[in-house]
Amino acid sequence: MHYKKGICIADLIEEEKKYGLALPEKEYPVFNKTLTSANKYGEVKIDGQEIHIPNSYHYTQLYVIKYWDDFKVISPQGEVLYKGPRQYMNRSREIPWQFILKNWMRKPRSITYSRYFPYLPGRIAHYLNSESMKLRKERVDWLQSFIIKYSMQEIDERFYELLPVDDKENRNESLHASIAHPYDINWSIYDSLQPFNHSLTGEEV
């Protein structure tokens, strides 16, 4: 009941509807649309952040449509090239490794300078960080053959199992010969460590 009129609120609402305008049958789209272009790495700046957009290098101009919570990048022909959350939503965004590896295959020298290189798992980063451009291309090609089936993390976890035969035989030599990863971890030594069979006492610590 309404606290003052003493009438059921539901009845009051029904009466009020006679004087109101009808609401739209479809939700009104609220968005911001801007025209932009990708840089030479296939990245588009959105909310101040460079984001890799697959196949963006095919187009001289692109449309970025921003909603309050997400965005999408559209080609001039209306094809949606990429969709993702706005930066301030603090949601994880999947890295399109297939397209990134494809670009690295064309430009192996750019691998260590790529903004995505720090996101590589340690073993894979070491593996790709070779001074030889020929080796880099071969190893990127190796990654491409598995990234279709496995995630980057899964490839890292099964690294020695999936490693090419030639690299397995020269694993230690190739890892030491590569340039150090920013985290400077020697994975060949790390993986050889064995856990202790006893727990340390307070005195041993």
Short mmCIF file of C-alpha atoms in Angstrom, two decimals:
data_model
loop_
_atom_site.label_atom_id
_atom_site.label_comp_id
_atom_site.label_asym_id
_atom_site.label_seq_id
_atom_site.Cartn_x
_atom_site.Cartn_y
_atom_site.Cartn_z
CA MET A 1 0.00 0.00 0.00
CA HIS A 2 1.14 3.55 -0.70
CA TYR A 3 2.17 5.16 2.61
CA LYS A 4 0.09 8.33 1.98
CA LYS A 5 -2.64 7.53 -0.58
CA GLY A 6 -3.64 4.21 0.95
CA ILE A 7 -3.87 2.62 -2.51
CA CYS A 8 -1.96 -0.41 -3.80
CA ILE A 9 1.22 0.80 -5.52
CA ALA A 10 0.72 -1.68 -8.40
CA ASP A 11 -2.68 -0.06 -9.14
CA LEU A 12 -1.13 3.40 -9.07
CA ILE A 13 1.52 2.29 -11.61
CA GLU A 14 -1.15 0.92 -13.94
CA GLU A 15 -2.99 4.24 -13.77
CA GLU A 16 0.24 6.17 -14.43
CA LYS A 17 0.92 4.10 -17.58
CA LYS A 18 -2.06 5.76 -19.28
CA TYR A 19 -0.21 9.09 -19.26
CA GLY A 20 3.30 7.88 -20.08
CA LEU A 21 5.02 7.37 -23.43
CA ALA A 22 5.83 3.86 -24.59
CA LEU A 23 9.40 2.70 -24.02
CA PRO A 24 11.44 1.66 -27.12
CA GLU A 25 11.00 -1.97 -28.05
CA LYS A 26 14.73 -2.26 -28.77
CA GLU A 27 17.54 -1.16 -26.50
CA TYR A 28 19.06 2.14 -27.62
CA PRO A 29 22.71 1.54 -28.57
CA VAL A 30 25.13 3.87 -26.80
CA PHE A 31 28.61 3.84 -28.31
CA ASN A 32 31.47 5.93 -29.60
CA LYS A 33 32.72 5.34 -33.15
CA THR A 34 36.13 6.54 -34.35
CA LEU A 35 38.22 6.05 -37.47
CA THR A 36 41.78 4.82 -36.97
CA SER A 37 44.56 2.73 -38.56
CA ALA A 38 46.92 0.00 -37.40
CA ASN A 39 50.66 0.48 -36.98
CA LYS A 40 53.27 -1.67 -38.74
CA TYR A 41 52.92 -4.35 -36.05
CA GLY A 42 49.18 -4.71 -36.64
CA GLU A 43 48.29 -2.88 -33.42
CA VAL A 44 45.59 -0.29 -32.76
CA LYS A 45 45.64 2.15 -29.85
CA ILE A 46 42.51 1.78 -27.72
CA ASP A 47 42.12 3.56 -24.37
CA GLY A 48 45.81 4.46 -24.53
CA GLN A 49 46.93 0.84 -24.97
CA GLU A 50 48.33 -0.80 -28.12
CA ILE A 51 46.25 -3.90 -28.90
CA HIS A 52 47.10 -6.43 -31.59
CA ILE A 53 44.23 -6.72 -34.09
CA PRO A 54 44.35 -9.81 -36.37
CA ASN A 55 44.52 -9.04 -40.11
CA SER A 56 44.41 -5.28 -39.45
CA TYR A 57 47.40 -4.73 -41.76
CA HIS A 58 45.12 -5.52 -44.74
CA TYR A 59 43.27 -2.22 -44.26
CA THR A 60 44.40 1.39 -44.41
CA GLN A 61 41.54 2.46 -42.13
CA LEU A 62 39.55 0.76 -39.39
CA TYR A 63 36.58 1.65 -37.22
CA VAL A 64 36.80 1.34 -33.43
CA ILE A 65 33.42 1.13 -31.73
CA LYS A 66 33.53 1.58 -27.95
CA TYR A 67 30.72 0.62 -25.61
CA TRP A 68 30.81 1.30 -21.87
CA ASP A 69 32.26 -2.14 -21.09
CA ASP A 70 33.86 -3.46 -24.29
CA PHE A 71 34.91 -2.54 -27.82
CA LYS A 72 35.17 -3.97 -31.30
CA VAL A 73 37.33 -3.20 -34.31
CA ILE A 74 35.59 -3.32 -37.69
CA SER A 75 36.92 -3.25 -41.24
CA PRO A 76 35.53 -0.75 -43.80
CA GLN A 77 33.43 -3.63 -45.18
CA GLY A 78 31.81 -4.26 -41.78
CA GLU A 79 33.83 -7.36 -40.80
CA VAL A 80 34.43 -7.61 -37.04
CA LEU A 81 38.17 -8.18 -36.69
CA TYR A 82 38.37 -8.18 -32.91
CA LYS A 83 36.22 -7.82 -29.79
CA GLY A 84 37.43 -7.32 -26.24
CA PRO A 85 36.82 -5.65 -22.85
CA ARG A 86 37.71 -2.01 -22.20
CA GLN A 87 40.97 -1.62 -20.27
CA TYR A 88 39.34 -0.33 -17.07
CA MET A 89 37.14 -3.44 -16.82
CA ASN A 90 40.21 -5.30 -15.45
CA ARG A 91 39.29 -8.46 -17.33
CA SER A 92 41.94 -10.68 -18.83
CA ARG A 93 42.21 -10.54 -22.61
CA GLU A 94 43.37 -13.54 -24.61
CA ILE A 95 46.59 -12.95 -26.54
CA PRO A 96 46.14 -13.93 -30.22
CA TRP A 97 49.35 -15.97 -30.41
CA GLN A 98 48.57 -17.46 -33.84
CA PHE A 99 48.58 -14.04 -35.49
CA ILE A 100 51.53 -12.79 -33.44
CA LEU A 101 53.62 -15.82 -34.40
CA LYS A 102 52.69 -15.25 -38.03
CA ASN A 103 54.09 -11.71 -37.80
CA TRP A 104 57.21 -12.94 -35.98
CA MET A 105 57.74 -15.42 -38.79
CA ARG A 106 57.91 -12.51 -41.23
CA LYS A 107 60.02 -10.33 -38.91
CA PRO A 108 62.09 -12.59 -36.62
CA ARG A 109 64.35 -9.70 -35.58
CA SER A 110 61.38 -7.98 -33.92
CA ILE A 111 60.61 -10.87 -31.55
CA THR A 112 62.58 -9.69 -28.53
CA TYR A 113 61.36 -6.10 -29.03
CA SER A 114 57.72 -7.11 -29.28
CA ARG A 115 55.43 -5.97 -26.46
CA TYR A 116 54.21 -9.60 -26.29
CA PHE A 117 57.63 -11.15 -25.70
CA PRO A 118 57.52 -10.63 -21.89
CA TYR A 119 54.25 -12.62 -21.82
CA LEU A 120 55.93 -15.75 -23.17
CA PRO A 121 56.56 -18.52 -20.62
CA GLY A 122 60.23 -18.76 -19.57
CA ARG A 123 61.31 -21.85 -21.51
CA ILE A 124 59.73 -20.64 -24.74
CA ALA A 125 61.21 -17.15 -24.35
CA HIS A 126 64.68 -18.68 -23.95
CA TYR A 127 64.09 -20.91 -26.94
CA LEU A 128 63.11 -18.06 -29.27
CA ASN A 129 65.78 -15.68 -28.02
CA SER A 130 68.51 -16.87 -30.37
CA GLU A 131 71.04 -14.63 -32.10
CA SER A 132 70.49 -16.59 -35.31
CA MET A 133 67.53 -15.28 -37.34
CA LYS A 134 67.38 -18.61 -39.16
CA LEU A 135 66.96 -20.43 -35.84
CA ARG A 136 64.35 -17.95 -34.71
CA LYS A 137 62.24 -18.59 -37.80
CA GLU A 138 62.59 -22.36 -37.42
CA ARG A 139 61.53 -22.17 -33.78
CA VAL A 140 58.61 -19.86 -34.48
CA ASP A 141 57.50 -22.31 -37.16
CA TRP A 142 57.74 -25.09 -34.57
CA LEU A 143 55.55 -23.06 -32.19
CA GLN A 144 53.01 -22.38 -34.93
CA SER A 145 52.56 -26.10 -35.49
CA PHE A 146 51.45 -26.58 -31.85
CA ILE A 147 49.68 -23.31 -30.99
CA ILE A 148 46.67 -24.49 -33.02
CA LYS A 149 46.25 -27.47 -30.71
CA TYR A 150 47.68 -26.27 -27.39
CA SER A 151 47.73 -23.05 -25.41
CA MET A 152 51.10 -21.32 -24.92
CA GLN A 153 51.12 -22.44 -21.28
CA GLU A 154 50.49 -26.07 -22.28
CA ILE A 155 53.36 -25.95 -24.78
CA ASP A 156 55.62 -24.62 -22.04
CA GLU A 157 54.57 -27.38 -19.63
CA ARG A 158 55.20 -30.07 -22.29
CA PHE A 159 58.21 -28.23 -23.69
CA TYR A 160 60.78 -31.06 -23.54
CA GLU A 161 58.23 -33.58 -24.77
CA LEU A 162 57.32 -31.48 -27.84
CA LEU A 163 60.85 -30.23 -28.54
CA PRO A 164 62.26 -31.25 -31.97
CA VAL A 165 64.68 -34.21 -31.87
CA ASP A 166 67.70 -32.15 -32.91
CA ASP A 167 67.06 -29.62 -30.18
CA LYS A 168 66.61 -32.33 -27.57
CA GLU A 169 70.09 -33.62 -28.32
CA ASN A 170 71.60 -30.14 -28.07
CA ARG A 171 69.25 -28.74 -25.45
CA ASN A 172 71.78 -27.57 -22.90
CA GLU A 173 74.09 -26.09 -25.52
CA SER A 174 71.32 -24.16 -27.27
CA LEU A 175 69.89 -22.80 -24.04
CA HIS A 176 73.26 -21.51 -22.84
CA ALA A 177 74.04 -20.03 -26.23
CA SER A 178 70.85 -17.96 -26.35
CA ILE A 179 70.60 -14.43 -25.02
CA ALA A 180 69.33 -14.33 -21.44
CA HIS A 181 65.62 -13.82 -20.91
CA PRO A 182 64.73 -10.71 -18.87
CA TYR A 183 64.10 -12.95 -15.85
CA ASP A 184 67.53 -14.56 -16.32
CA ILE A 185 66.47 -18.12 -15.43
CA ASN A 186 68.41 -21.14 -16.66
CA TRP A 187 65.54 -23.57 -17.12
CA SER A 188 67.76 -26.56 -17.88
CA ILE A 189 69.28 -26.28 -14.40
CA TYR A 190 66.00 -25.37 -12.76
CA ASP A 191 64.22 -28.42 -14.17
CA SER A 192 66.99 -30.74 -12.98
CA LEU A 193 66.48 -29.79 -9.34
CA GLN A 194 65.09 -32.56 -7.16
CA PRO A 195 62.89 -31.91 -4.11
CA PHE A 196 64.31 -32.78 -0.70
CA ASN A 197 62.92 -35.87 0.98
CA HIS A 198 62.90 -34.25 4.38
CA SER A 199 61.59 -30.98 5.73
CA LEU A 200 64.02 -28.55 7.29
CA THR A 201 63.89 -28.06 11.02
CA GLY A 202 63.96 -24.68 12.67
CA GLU A 203 67.67 -25.07 13.46
CA GLU A 204 68.55 -26.00 9.86
CA VAL A 205 66.78 -22.90 8.60
#
